[in-house]
Amino acid sequence: MPVNPAHTALWPAPHASGAVDATVHVPGSKSVTNRALVLAALAAEPGWLRRPLRSRDTLLMAGALRAMGVGIEEGVGPDGSGEAWRVIPSGLHGPTTVDVGNAGTVMRFLPPVATLADGPIRFDGDPRSYERPLNGVIDGLRALGARIDDDNRGTLPLTVQGGGALEGGTVEIDASSSSQFVSALLLSGPRFNQGVEVRHTGSTLPSMPHIRMTVDMLRSIGAQVDTPESGGEPNVWRVTPGALLGRDLTVEPDLSNAQPFLAAALVTGGTVVIPDWPVRTTQPGDRLREIFTEMGGSCELTDRGLEFTGSGSIHGIDVDLGEVGELTPGIAAVAALADSPSALRGVAHLRLHETDRLAALTKEINELGGDVTETADGLTIRPRPLHGGIFHTYDDHRMATAGAIIGLAVDGVQIENVATTAKTLPDFPDLWTGMLGN
């Protein structure tokens, strides 16, 4: 197979000549878009998804659902107010093959959906997808009555032998390596004959905000969900069987993808405004307001959106990122430019993400002259004067944006395969140079 030249090209990360002053419209949330697509596909009636993110991961999700028989029409909303997708549920069926790429939400959320299809659904993806754990979903579905052929690997490729329905019931899983195992079973749970009760047996559970997002979205379309926060047992979620309603949903901006732009304000001592920042949200990226303020910035929610301003100084931070692990690469990049050391904790599970993010961050920052050490569950970062060089991305979108952040302050940084940002943030290079007025 020929190598895509975009994957080997080097992108000179723009160096900031002064303080940034920009308004950046961040595209919609991948996490919300992909959950909304799954729920709309399982609903009893058609629904609208407004301002969806169009990125590799979301287009893979839409393509996978289409392959299983769901109608997804792209166009404008019923009132002509911008892009919207019309999702038309239909009988799920195979045989078909689903391409998951390297999208965790696709490879984990859709096998439970496939159990409801008539016929076999095969799941395959990028080489890296074969290394990402799926055992929580596979073992959980088998315990609930599903037939899955994976040659006992606990990873892709695999085939779900859809039987048109799934009995459901109570299942114990260890979701220590990914909260997506819990979300995957909850999303399809209303369609299982007995619903589902998911009991997490592991010692840790990363990215709890993503589970809260799943629960909130289920409730918004009529599902009954009992959670630890609503008085249930710790680490137990219960979804009652029942029909899901077709809804008209508007996707929030992806707050995690706002991170590099907020970091630019911090690194350059400038101001960045992110319009439409929600007052209340389950997105993990909302923690950036607190974390980046502690690292030297200040922010305010106004009629314009979130206004974030850097002070001209960056301070180190000691922080547990267990619930917001996806923010780690950007925080590590800022920490490498700080005036004091940082300790990023609670993110051992990042070794199983798009790449081993802890090893990748350590290697790439250190090759620019940094001093980063891996710990059992995170990173210790001691700021050092950095120099230019190639910053490798490992096909990981958040590695690419981390390198761009460093490039603001360090001349001569070149990002290998910046095109990988299309996974969740289309047109990142143009957004980035536009922010800088280039």
mmCIF file of N, CA, C and O in Angstrom, residues 18-24 261-274 298-300 304 306-312 435:
data_model
loop_
_atom_site.group_PDB
_atom_site.id
_atom_site.type_symbol
_atom_site.label_atom_id
_atom_site.label_comp_id
_atom_site.label_asym_id
_atom_site.label_seq_id
_atom_site.Cartn_x
_atom_site.Cartn_y
_atom_site.Cartn_z
ATOM 1 N N GLY A 18 4.558 37.280 19.101
ATOM 2 C CA GLY A 18 4.049 38.127 20.188
ATOM 3 C C GLY A 18 2.819 37.483 20.797
ATOM 4 O O GLY A 18 2.498 36.316 20.523
ATOM 5 N N ALA A 19 2.116 38.242 21.626
ATOM 6 C CA ALA A 19 0.926 37.723 22.289
ATOM 7 C C ALA A 19 -0.205 37.507 21.281
ATOM 8 O O ALA A 19 -0.467 38.376 20.452
ATOM 9 N N VAL A 20 -0.860 36.353 21.359
ATOM 10 C CA VAL A 20 -1.996 36.103 20.466
ATOM 11 C C VAL A 20 -3.215 36.890 20.960
ATOM 12 O O VAL A 20 -3.373 37.159 22.151
ATOM 13 N N ASP A 21 -4.060 37.251 20.021
ATOM 14 C CA ASP A 21 -5.335 37.904 20.334
ATOM 15 C C ASP A 21 -6.308 37.427 19.264
ATOM 16 O O ASP A 21 -6.298 37.922 18.143
ATOM 17 N N ALA A 22 -7.109 36.422 19.600
ATOM 18 C CA ALA A 22 -7.903 35.777 18.558
ATOM 19 C C ALA A 22 -9.188 35.195 19.134
ATOM 20 O O ALA A 22 -9.284 34.889 20.321
ATOM 21 N N THR A 23 -10.168 35.056 18.252
ATOM 22 C CA THR A 23 -11.383 34.292 18.534
ATOM 23 C C THR A 23 -11.345 33.052 17.662
ATOM 24 O O THR A 23 -11.164 33.153 16.444
ATOM 25 N N VAL A 24 -11.466 31.891 18.283
ATOM 26 C CA VAL A 24 -11.351 30.622 17.560
ATOM 27 C C VAL A 24 -12.649 29.831 17.717
ATOM 28 O O VAL A 24 -13.054 29.502 18.840
ATOM 29 N N PHE A 261 -5.587 26.017 21.733
ATOM 30 C CA PHE A 261 -5.808 27.451 21.536
ATOM 31 C C PHE A 261 -5.753 28.201 22.868
ATOM 32 O O PHE A 261 -5.180 29.298 22.952
ATOM 33 N N LEU A 262 -6.321 27.600 23.910
ATOM 34 C CA LEU A 262 -6.192 28.193 25.245
ATOM 35 C C LEU A 262 -4.726 28.174 25.678
ATOM 36 O O LEU A 262 -4.233 29.137 26.284
ATOM 37 N N ALA A 263 -4.036 27.086 25.362
ATOM 38 C CA ALA A 263 -2.611 27.002 25.701
ATOM 39 C C ALA A 263 -1.817 28.096 25.002
ATOM 40 O O ALA A 263 -0.847 28.623 25.556
ATOM 41 N N ALA A 264 -2.229 28.463 23.788
ATOM 42 C CA ALA A 264 -1.530 29.525 23.058
ATOM 43 C C ALA A 264 -1.606 30.842 23.817
ATOM 44 O O ALA A 264 -0.635 31.611 23.858
ATOM 45 N N ALA A 265 -2.773 31.113 24.421
ATOM 46 C CA ALA A 265 -2.891 32.331 25.229
ATOM 47 C C ALA A 265 -1.965 32.260 26.434
ATOM 48 O O ALA A 265 -1.315 33.256 26.804
ATOM 49 N N LEU A 266 -1.870 31.086 27.046
ATOM 50 C CA LEU A 266 -1.013 30.907 28.213
ATOM 51 C C LEU A 266 0.453 31.063 27.846
ATOM 52 O O LEU A 266 1.226 31.756 28.532
ATOM 53 N N VAL A 267 0.854 30.427 26.739
ATOM 54 C CA VAL A 267 2.265 30.418 26.331
ATOM 55 C C VAL A 267 2.726 31.791 25.861
ATOM 56 O O VAL A 267 3.866 32.203 26.117
ATOM 57 N N THR A 268 1.844 32.551 25.196
ATOM 58 C CA THR A 268 2.259 33.838 24.621
ATOM 59 C C THR A 268 1.847 35.037 25.469
ATOM 60 O O THR A 268 2.184 36.174 25.126
ATOM 61 N N GLY A 269 1.116 34.806 26.558
ATOM 62 C CA GLY A 269 0.622 35.924 27.360
ATOM 63 C C GLY A 269 -0.446 36.724 26.645
ATOM 64 O O GLY A 269 -0.582 37.931 26.844
ATOM 65 N N GLY A 270 -1.230 36.041 25.802
ATOM 66 C CA GLY A 270 -2.264 36.713 25.022
ATOM 67 C C GLY A 270 -3.667 36.346 25.474
ATOM 68 O O GLY A 270 -3.865 35.852 26.593
ATOM 69 N N THR A 271 -4.633 36.583 24.596
ATOM 70 C CA THR A 271 -6.038 36.309 24.901
ATOM 71 C C THR A 271 -6.671 35.541 23.747
ATOM 72 O O THR A 271 -6.505 35.909 22.582
ATOM 73 N N VAL A 272 -7.395 34.481 24.094
ATOM 74 C CA VAL A 272 -8.146 33.698 23.115
ATOM 75 C C VAL A 272 -9.579 33.553 23.607
ATOM 76 O O VAL A 272 -9.815 33.273 24.784
ATOM 77 N N VAL A 273 -10.527 33.773 22.694
ATOM 78 C CA VAL A 273 -11.942 33.605 23.004
ATOM 79 C C VAL A 273 -12.461 32.375 22.265
ATOM 80 O O VAL A 273 -12.241 32.230 21.067
ATOM 81 N N ILE A 274 -13.137 31.494 23.008
ATOM 82 C CA ILE A 274 -13.786 30.317 22.417
ATOM 83 C C ILE A 274 -15.292 30.534 22.506
ATOM 84 O O ILE A 274 -15.880 30.421 23.587
ATOM 85 N N SER A 298 -5.993 33.349 33.354
ATOM 86 C CA SER A 298 -7.258 33.735 33.978
ATOM 87 C C SER A 298 -8.343 33.624 32.918
ATOM 88 O O SER A 298 -8.079 33.780 31.719
ATOM 89 N N CYS A 299 -9.574 33.325 33.345
ATOM 90 C CA CYS A 299 -10.627 33.156 32.360
ATOM 91 C C CYS A 299 -11.949 33.678 32.893
ATOM 92 O O CYS A 299 -12.148 33.820 34.105
ATOM 93 N N GLU A 300 -12.842 33.968 31.959
ATOM 94 C CA GLU A 300 -14.168 34.484 32.296
ATOM 95 C C GLU A 300 -15.147 34.047 31.219
ATOM 96 O O GLU A 300 -14.844 34.122 30.026
ATOM 97 N N ARG A 304 -19.452 36.651 24.817
ATOM 98 C CA ARG A 304 -18.652 36.277 23.648
ATOM 99 C C ARG A 304 -18.252 34.807 23.692
ATOM 100 O O ARG A 304 -17.925 34.223 22.661
ATOM 101 N N LEU A 306 -15.880 31.834 26.213
ATOM 102 C CA LEU A 306 -14.846 31.767 27.238
ATOM 103 C C LEU A 306 -13.673 32.644 26.802
ATOM 104 O O LEU A 306 -13.067 32.412 25.757
ATOM 105 N N GLU A 307 -13.377 33.661 27.606
ATOM 106 C CA GLU A 307 -12.218 34.519 27.348
ATOM 107 C C GLU A 307 -11.085 34.065 28.261
ATOM 108 O O GLU A 307 -11.204 34.136 29.485
ATOM 109 N N PHE A 308 -10.003 33.602 27.653
ATOM 110 C CA PHE A 308 -8.868 33.118 28.443
ATOM 111 C C PHE A 308 -7.652 33.990 28.148
ATOM 112 O O PHE A 308 -7.318 34.230 26.983
ATOM 113 N N THR A 309 -6.983 34.427 29.201
ATOM 114 C CA THR A 309 -5.845 35.340 29.064
ATOM 115 C C THR A 309 -4.654 34.796 29.829
ATOM 116 O O THR A 309 -4.780 34.410 31.005
ATOM 117 N N GLY A 310 -3.509 34.785 29.167
ATOM 118 C CA GLY A 310 -2.272 34.384 29.825
ATOM 119 C C GLY A 310 -1.623 35.563 30.517
ATOM 120 O O GLY A 310 -1.770 36.718 30.092
ATOM 121 N N SER A 311 -0.886 35.282 31.575
ATOM 122 C CA SER A 311 -0.242 36.348 32.356
ATOM 123 C C SER A 311 1.167 36.647 31.874
ATOM 124 O O SER A 311 1.786 37.618 32.311
ATOM 125 N N GLY A 312 1.679 35.816 30.986
ATOM 126 C CA GLY A 312 3.070 35.961 30.569
ATOM 127 C C GLY A 312 3.991 35.036 31.330
ATOM 128 O O GLY A 312 5.167 34.897 30.979
ATOM 129 N N MET A 435 -5.257 31.775 13.974
ATOM 130 C CA MET A 435 -5.184 32.342 15.322
ATOM 131 C C MET A 435 -3.980 33.273 15.460
ATOM 132 O O MET A 435 -4.050 34.315 16.141
#
